[in-house]
PDB file of C-alpha atoms in Angstrom:
ATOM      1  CA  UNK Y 220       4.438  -4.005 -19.543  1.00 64.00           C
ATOM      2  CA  UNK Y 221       1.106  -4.232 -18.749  1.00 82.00           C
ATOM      3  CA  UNK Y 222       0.211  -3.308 -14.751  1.00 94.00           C
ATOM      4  CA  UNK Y 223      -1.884  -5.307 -12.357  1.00 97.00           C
ATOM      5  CA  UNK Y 224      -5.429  -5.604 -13.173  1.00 97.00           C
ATOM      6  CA  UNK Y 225      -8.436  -6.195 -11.288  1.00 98.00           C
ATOM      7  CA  UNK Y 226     -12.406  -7.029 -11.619  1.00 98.00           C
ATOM      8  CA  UNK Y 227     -15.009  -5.811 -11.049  1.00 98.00           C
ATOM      9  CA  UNK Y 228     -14.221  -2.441 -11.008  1.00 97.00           C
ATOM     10  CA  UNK Y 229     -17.268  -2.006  -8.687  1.00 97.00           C
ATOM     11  CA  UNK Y 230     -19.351  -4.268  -6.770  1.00 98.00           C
ATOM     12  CA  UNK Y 231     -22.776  -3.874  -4.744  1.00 98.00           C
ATOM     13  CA  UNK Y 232     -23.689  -6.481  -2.798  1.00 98.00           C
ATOM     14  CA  UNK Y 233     -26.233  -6.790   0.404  1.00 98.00           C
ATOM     15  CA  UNK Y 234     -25.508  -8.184   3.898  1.00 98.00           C
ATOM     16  CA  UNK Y 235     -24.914 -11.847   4.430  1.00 98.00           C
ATOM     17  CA  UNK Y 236     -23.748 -12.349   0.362  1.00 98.00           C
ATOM     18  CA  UNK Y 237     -20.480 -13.194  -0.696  1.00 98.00           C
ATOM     19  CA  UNK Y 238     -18.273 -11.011  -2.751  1.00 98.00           C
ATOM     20  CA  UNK Y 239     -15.053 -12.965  -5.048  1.00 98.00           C
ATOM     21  CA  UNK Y 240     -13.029 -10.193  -5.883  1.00 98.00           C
ATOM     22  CA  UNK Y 241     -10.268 -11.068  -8.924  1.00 98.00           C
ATOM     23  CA  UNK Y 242      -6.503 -10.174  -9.258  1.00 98.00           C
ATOM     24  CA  UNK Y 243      -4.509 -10.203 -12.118  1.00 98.00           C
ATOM     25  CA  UNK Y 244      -0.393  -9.765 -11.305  1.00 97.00           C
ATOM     26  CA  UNK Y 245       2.345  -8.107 -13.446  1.00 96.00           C
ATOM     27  CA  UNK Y 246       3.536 -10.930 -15.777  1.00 95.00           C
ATOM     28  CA  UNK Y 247       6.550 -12.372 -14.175  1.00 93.00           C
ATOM     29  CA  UNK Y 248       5.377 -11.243 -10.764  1.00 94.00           C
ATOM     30  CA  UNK Y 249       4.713 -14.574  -8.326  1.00 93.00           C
ATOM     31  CA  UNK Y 250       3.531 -12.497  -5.305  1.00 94.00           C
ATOM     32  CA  UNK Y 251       0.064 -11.147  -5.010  1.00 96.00           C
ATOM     33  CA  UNK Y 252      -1.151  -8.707  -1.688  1.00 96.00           C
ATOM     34  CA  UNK Y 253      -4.837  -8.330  -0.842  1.00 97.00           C
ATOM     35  CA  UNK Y 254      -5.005  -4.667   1.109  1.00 96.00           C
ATOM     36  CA  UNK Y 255      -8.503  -3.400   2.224  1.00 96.00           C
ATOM     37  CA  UNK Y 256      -8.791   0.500   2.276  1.00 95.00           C
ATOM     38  CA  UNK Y 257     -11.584   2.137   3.569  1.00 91.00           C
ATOM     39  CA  UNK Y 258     -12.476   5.616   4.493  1.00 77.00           C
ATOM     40  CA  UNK Y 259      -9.655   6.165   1.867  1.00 64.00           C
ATOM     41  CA  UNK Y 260      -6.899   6.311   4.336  1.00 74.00           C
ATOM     42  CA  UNK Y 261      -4.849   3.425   5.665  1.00 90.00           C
ATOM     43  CA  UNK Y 262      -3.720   0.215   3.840  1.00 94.00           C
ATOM     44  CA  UNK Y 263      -4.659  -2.615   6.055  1.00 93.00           C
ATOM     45  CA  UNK Y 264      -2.971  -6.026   4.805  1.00 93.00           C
ATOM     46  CA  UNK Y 265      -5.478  -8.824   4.128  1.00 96.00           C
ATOM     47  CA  UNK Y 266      -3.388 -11.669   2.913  1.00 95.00           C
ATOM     48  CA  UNK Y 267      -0.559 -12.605   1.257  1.00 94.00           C
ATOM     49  CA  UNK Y 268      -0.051 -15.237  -1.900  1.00 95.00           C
ATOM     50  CA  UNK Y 269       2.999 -16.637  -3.238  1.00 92.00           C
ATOM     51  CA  UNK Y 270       3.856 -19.430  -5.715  1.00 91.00           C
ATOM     52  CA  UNK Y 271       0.140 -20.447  -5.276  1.00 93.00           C
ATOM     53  CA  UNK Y 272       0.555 -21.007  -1.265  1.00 94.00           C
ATOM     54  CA  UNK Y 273      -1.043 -18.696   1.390  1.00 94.00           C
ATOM     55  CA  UNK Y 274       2.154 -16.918   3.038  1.00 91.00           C
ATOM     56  CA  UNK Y 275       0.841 -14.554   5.597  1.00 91.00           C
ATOM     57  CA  UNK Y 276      -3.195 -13.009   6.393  1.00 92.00           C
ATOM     58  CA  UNK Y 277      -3.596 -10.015   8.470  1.00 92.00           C
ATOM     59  CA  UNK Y 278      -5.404  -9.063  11.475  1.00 92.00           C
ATOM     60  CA  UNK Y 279      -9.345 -10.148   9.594  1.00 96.00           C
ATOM     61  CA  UNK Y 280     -11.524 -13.196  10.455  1.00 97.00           C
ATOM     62  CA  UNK Y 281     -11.746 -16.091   8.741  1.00 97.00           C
ATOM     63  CA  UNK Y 282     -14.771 -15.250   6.521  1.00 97.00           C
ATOM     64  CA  UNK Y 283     -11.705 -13.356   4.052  1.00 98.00           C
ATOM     65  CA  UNK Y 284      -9.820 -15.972   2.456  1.00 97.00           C
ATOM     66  CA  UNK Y 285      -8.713 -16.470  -0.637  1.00 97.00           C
ATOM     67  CA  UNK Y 286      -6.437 -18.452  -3.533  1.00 97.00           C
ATOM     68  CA  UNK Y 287      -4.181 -18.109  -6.111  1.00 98.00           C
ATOM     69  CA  UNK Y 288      -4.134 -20.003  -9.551  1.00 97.00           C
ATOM     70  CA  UNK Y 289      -0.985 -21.927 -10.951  1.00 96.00           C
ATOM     71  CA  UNK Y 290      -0.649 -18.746 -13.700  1.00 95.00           C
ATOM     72  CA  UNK Y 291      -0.451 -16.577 -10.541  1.00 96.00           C
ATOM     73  CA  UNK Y 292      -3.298 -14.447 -10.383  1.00 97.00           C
ATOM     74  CA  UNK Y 293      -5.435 -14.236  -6.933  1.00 98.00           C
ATOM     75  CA  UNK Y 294      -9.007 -14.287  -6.268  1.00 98.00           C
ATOM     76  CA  UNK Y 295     -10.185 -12.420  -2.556  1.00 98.00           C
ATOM     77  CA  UNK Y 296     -14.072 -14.137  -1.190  1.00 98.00           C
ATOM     78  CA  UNK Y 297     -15.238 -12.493   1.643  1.00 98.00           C
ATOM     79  CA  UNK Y 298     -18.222 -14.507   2.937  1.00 98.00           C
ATOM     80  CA  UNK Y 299     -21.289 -13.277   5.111  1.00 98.00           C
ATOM     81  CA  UNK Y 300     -20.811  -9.823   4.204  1.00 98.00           C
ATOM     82  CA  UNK Y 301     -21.161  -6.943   6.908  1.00 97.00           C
ATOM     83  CA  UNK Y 302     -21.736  -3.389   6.245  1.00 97.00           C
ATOM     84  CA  UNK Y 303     -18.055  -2.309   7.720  1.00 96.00           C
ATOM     85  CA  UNK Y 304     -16.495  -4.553   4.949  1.00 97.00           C
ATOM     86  CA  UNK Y 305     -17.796  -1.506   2.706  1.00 97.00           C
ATOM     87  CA  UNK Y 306     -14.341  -0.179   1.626  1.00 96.00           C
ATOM     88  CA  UNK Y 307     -11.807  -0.127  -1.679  1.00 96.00           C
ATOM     89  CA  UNK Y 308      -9.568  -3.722  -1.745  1.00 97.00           C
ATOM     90  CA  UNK Y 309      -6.286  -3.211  -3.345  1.00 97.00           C
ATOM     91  CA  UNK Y 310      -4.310  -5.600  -5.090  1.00 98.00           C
ATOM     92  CA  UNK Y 311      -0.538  -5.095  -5.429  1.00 97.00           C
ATOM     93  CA  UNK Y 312       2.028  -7.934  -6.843  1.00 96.00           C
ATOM     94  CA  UNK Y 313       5.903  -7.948  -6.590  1.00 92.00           C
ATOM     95  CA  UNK Y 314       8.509 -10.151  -8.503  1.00 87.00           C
ATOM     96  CA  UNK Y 315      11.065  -9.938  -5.349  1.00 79.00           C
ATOM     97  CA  UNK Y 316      10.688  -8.235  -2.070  1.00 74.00           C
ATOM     98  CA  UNK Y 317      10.340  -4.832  -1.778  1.00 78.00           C
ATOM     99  CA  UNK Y 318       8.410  -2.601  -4.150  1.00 84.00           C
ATOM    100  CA  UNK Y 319       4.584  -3.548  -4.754  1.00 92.00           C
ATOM    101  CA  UNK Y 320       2.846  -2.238  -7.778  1.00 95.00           C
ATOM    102  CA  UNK Y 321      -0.850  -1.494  -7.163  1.00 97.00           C
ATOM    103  CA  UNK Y 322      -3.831  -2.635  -9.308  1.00 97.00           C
ATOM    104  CA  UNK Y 323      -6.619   0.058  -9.450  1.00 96.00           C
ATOM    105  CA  UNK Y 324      -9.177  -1.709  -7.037  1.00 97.00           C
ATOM    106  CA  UNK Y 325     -12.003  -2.801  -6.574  1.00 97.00           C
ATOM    107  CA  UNK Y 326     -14.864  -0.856  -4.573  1.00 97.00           C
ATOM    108  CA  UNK Y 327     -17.445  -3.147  -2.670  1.00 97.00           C
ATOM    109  CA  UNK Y 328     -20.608  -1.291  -1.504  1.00 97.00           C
ATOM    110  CA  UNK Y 329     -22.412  -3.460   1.005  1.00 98.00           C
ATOM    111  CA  UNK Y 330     -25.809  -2.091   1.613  1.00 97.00           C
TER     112      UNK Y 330
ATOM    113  CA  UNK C 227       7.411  -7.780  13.758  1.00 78.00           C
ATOM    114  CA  UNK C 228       7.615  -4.761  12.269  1.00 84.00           C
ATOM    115  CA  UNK C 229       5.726  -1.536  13.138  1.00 90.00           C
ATOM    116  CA  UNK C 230       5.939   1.987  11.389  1.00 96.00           C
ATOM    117  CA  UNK C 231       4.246   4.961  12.781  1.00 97.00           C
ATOM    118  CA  UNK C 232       3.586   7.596  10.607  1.00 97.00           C
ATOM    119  CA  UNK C 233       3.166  11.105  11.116  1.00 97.00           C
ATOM    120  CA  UNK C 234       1.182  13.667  10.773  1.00 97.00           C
ATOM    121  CA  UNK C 235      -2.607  11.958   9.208  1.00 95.00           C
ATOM    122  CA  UNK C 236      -2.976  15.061   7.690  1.00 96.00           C
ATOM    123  CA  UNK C 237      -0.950  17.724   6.398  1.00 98.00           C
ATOM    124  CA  UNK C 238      -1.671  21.378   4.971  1.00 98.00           C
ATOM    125  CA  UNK C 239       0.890  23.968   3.335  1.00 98.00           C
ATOM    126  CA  UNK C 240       0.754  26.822   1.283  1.00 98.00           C
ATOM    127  CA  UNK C 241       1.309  26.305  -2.672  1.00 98.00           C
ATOM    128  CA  UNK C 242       5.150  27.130  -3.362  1.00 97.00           C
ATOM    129  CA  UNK C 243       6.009  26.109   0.855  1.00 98.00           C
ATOM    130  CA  UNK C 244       7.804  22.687   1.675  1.00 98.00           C
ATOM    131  CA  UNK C 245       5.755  19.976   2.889  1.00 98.00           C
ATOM    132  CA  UNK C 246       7.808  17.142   5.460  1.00 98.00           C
ATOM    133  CA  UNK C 247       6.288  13.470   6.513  1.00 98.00           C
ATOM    134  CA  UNK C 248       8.174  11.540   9.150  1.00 98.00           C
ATOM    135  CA  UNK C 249       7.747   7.788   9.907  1.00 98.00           C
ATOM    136  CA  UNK C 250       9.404   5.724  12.203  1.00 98.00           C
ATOM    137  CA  UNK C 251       9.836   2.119  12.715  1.00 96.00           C
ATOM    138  CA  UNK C 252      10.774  -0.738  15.155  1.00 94.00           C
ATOM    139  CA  UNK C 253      13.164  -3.336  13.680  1.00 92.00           C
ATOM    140  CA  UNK C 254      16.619  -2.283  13.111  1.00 91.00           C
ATOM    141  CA  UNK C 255      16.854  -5.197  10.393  1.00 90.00           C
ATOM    142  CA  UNK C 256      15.047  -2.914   8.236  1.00 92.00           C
ATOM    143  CA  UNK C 257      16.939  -1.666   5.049  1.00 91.00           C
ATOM    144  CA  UNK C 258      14.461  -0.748   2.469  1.00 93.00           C
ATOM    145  CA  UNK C 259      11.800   2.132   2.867  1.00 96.00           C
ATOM    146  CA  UNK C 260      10.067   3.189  -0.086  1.00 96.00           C
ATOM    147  CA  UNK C 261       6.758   5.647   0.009  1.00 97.00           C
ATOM    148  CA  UNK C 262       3.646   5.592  -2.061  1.00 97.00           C
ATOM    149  CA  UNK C 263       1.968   8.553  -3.340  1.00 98.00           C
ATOM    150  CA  UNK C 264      -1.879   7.810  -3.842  1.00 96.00           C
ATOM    151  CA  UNK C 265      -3.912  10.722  -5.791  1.00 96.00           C
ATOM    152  CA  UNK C 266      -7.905  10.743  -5.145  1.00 92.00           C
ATOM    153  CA  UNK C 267      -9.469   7.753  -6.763  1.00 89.00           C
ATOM    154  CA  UNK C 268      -6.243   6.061  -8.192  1.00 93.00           C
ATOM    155  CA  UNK C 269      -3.865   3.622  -6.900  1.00 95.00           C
ATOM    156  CA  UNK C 270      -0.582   3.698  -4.332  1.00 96.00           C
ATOM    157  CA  UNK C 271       1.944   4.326  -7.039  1.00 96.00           C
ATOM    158  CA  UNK C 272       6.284   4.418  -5.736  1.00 95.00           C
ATOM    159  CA  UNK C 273       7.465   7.904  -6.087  1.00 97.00           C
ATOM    160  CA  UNK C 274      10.656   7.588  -4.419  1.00 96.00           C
ATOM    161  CA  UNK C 275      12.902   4.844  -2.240  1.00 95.00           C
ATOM    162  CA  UNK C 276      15.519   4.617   0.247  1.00 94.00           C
ATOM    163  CA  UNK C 277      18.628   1.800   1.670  1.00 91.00           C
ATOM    164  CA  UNK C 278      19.900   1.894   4.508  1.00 87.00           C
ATOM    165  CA  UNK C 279      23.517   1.875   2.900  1.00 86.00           C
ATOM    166  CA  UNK C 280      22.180   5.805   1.830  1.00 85.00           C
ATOM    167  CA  UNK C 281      21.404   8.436   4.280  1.00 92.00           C
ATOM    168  CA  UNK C 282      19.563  10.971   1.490  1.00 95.00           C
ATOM    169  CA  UNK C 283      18.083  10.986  -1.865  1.00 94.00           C
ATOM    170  CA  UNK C 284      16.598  13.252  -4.033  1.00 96.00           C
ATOM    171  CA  UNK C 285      14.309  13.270  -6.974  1.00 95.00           C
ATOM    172  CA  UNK C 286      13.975  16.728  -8.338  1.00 96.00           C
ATOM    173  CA  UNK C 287      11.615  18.204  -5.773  1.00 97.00           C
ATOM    174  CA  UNK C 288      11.192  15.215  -3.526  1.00 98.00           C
ATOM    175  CA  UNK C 289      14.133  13.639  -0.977  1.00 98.00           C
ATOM    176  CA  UNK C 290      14.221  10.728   1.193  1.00 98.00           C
ATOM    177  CA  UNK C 291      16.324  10.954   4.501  1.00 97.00           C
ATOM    178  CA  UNK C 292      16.492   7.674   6.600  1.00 96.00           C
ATOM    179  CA  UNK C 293      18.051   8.323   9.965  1.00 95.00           C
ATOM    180  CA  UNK C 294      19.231   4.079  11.228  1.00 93.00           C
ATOM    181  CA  UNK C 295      20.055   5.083  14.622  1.00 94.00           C
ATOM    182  CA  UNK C 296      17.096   7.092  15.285  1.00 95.00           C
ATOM    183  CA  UNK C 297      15.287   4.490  12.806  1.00 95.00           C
ATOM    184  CA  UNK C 298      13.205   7.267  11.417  1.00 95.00           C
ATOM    185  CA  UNK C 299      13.020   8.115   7.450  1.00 97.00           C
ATOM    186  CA  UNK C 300      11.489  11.175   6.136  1.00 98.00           C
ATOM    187  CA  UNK C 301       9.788  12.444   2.433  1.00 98.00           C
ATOM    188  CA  UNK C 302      10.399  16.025   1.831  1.00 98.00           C
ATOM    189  CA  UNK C 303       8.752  17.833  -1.061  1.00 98.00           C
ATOM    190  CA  UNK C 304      10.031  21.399  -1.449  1.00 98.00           C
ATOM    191  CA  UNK C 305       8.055  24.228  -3.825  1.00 98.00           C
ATOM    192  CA  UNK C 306       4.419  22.407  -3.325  1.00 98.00           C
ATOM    193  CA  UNK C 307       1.950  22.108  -6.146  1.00 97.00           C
ATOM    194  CA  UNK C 308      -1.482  21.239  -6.362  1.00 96.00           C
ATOM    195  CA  UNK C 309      -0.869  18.081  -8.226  1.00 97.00           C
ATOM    196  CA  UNK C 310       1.480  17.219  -5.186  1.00 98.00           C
ATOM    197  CA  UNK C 311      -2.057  17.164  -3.390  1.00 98.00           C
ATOM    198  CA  UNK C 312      -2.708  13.619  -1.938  1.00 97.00           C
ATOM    199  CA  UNK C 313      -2.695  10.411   0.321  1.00 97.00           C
ATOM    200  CA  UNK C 314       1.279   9.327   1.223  1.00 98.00           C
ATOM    201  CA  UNK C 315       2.536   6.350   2.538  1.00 97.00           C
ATOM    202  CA  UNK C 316       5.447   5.185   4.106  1.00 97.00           C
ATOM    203  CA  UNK C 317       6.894   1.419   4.305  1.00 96.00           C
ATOM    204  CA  UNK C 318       9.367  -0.448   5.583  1.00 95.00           C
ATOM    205  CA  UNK C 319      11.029  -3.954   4.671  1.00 91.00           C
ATOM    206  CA  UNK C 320      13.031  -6.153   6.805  1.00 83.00           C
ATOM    207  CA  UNK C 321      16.096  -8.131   5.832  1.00 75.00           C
ATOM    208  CA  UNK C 322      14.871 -11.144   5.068  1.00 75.00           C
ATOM    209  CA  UNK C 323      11.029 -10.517   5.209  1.00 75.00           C
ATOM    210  CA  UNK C 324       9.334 -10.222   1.906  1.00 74.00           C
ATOM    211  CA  UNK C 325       6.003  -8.211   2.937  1.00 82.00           C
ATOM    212  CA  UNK C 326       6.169  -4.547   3.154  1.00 91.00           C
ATOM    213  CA  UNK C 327       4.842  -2.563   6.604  1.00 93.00           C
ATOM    214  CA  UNK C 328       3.134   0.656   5.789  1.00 94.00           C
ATOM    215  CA  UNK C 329       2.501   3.117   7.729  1.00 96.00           C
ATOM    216  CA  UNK C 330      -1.367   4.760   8.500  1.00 95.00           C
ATOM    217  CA  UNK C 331      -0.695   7.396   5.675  1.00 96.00           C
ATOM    218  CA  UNK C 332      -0.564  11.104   5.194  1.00 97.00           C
ATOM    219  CA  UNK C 333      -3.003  13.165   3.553  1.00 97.00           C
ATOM    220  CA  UNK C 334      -1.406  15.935   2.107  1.00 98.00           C
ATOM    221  CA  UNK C 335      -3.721  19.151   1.353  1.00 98.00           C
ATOM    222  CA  UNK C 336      -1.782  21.966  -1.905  1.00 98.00           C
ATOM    223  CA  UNK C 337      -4.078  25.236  -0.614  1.00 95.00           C
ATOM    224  CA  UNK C 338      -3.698  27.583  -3.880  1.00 91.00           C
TER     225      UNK C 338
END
């Protein structure tokens, strides 16, 4: 069973751009969770995607948003980028409540 | 909703000594509590999990002990390794919620 996959591995971008970030679930999985992670500590929750529908977005402003496709995998934009959004975004996707599996990540580098 | 504090941010033991990380959270609905072990540079991957219907678990040198009417849950890891060197974190689920809480994480330091 392949895991949950995400591009670009890395991505450098300057203040004010926009970064997509992409999300690719564990087949069968119809849940996908955006988490941002920086200073390699805590998991804050971003958003939340099920069966294509926006289900729940954390504590971040409205410049984070995202989508998710009809074959369920997810796509994070954060517009108008600021130096604090510097950090490591984790997907994770989950068939049922309950246990999330983890993609790699993707680190953004906003200089 | 639900919170879970986790405790301590950072954790250092002697190789071969027992390392403990307690979390606690707020909504007695909870009944699944799983925790993450993330190693430098990889993902959050499960390592062990706990119901509520079970007060212990063990997986060779890791256990799980969930406490419901204290509503705490602890990871133990007994005879430390290096490779047990890393970032932990603790969730919770609520009955009928479908969105983990995790806690703020542990980083847990193997000194040789």
């Amino acid at each position: 069973e392949a895991g949950v996959t995400q591009s670009p591995t890395h991505l450098i971008k300057t203040r004010g751009q926009q970064a997509t970030l992409r999300c690719s679930p564990i087949s069968g999985h119809t849940s996908v969770y955006w988490y941002q992670q920086a200073l390699g500590l805590g998991l804050q929750f971003l958003l939340w995607y099920d069966e294509g529908e926006e289900r729940n977005r954390g504590n971040f402003p409205p410049r984070f948003s995202g989508r998710q496709f009809p074959n369920y995998s997810s796509e994070l934009n954060v517009n108008a980028l600021e130096l604090e959004d510097s950090a490591l975004y984790l997907c994770a996707s989950s068939r049922w409540a309950g246990e999330e599996f983890f993609g790699p990540g993707t680190r953004l580098t906003v200089l | 909703g639900e919170n879970v504090e986790q405790h301590p941010s950072t954790l250092s033991v002697q190789e071969g000594d027992s390392a403990v990380i307690k979390c606690t959270y707020s909504d007695s609905a909870s009944n699944y509590f799983p925790w993450y072990k993330q190693e430098l540079g990889k993902r959050p991957q499960l390592i062990i999990d706990i119901r509520s219907n079970v007060g212990e678990k063990k997986d060779q040198r890791i256990a799980v002990t969930l406490n419901k009417t204290a509503k705490h849950f602890s990871l133990h890891i007994t005879e430390t390794q290096p490779e047990d060197s890393a970032v932990y974190f603790c969730a919770a689920l609520r009955t009928g919620a479908q969105k983990l809480v995790f806690g703020q994480g542990t980083r847990l330091t193997i000194n040789p």
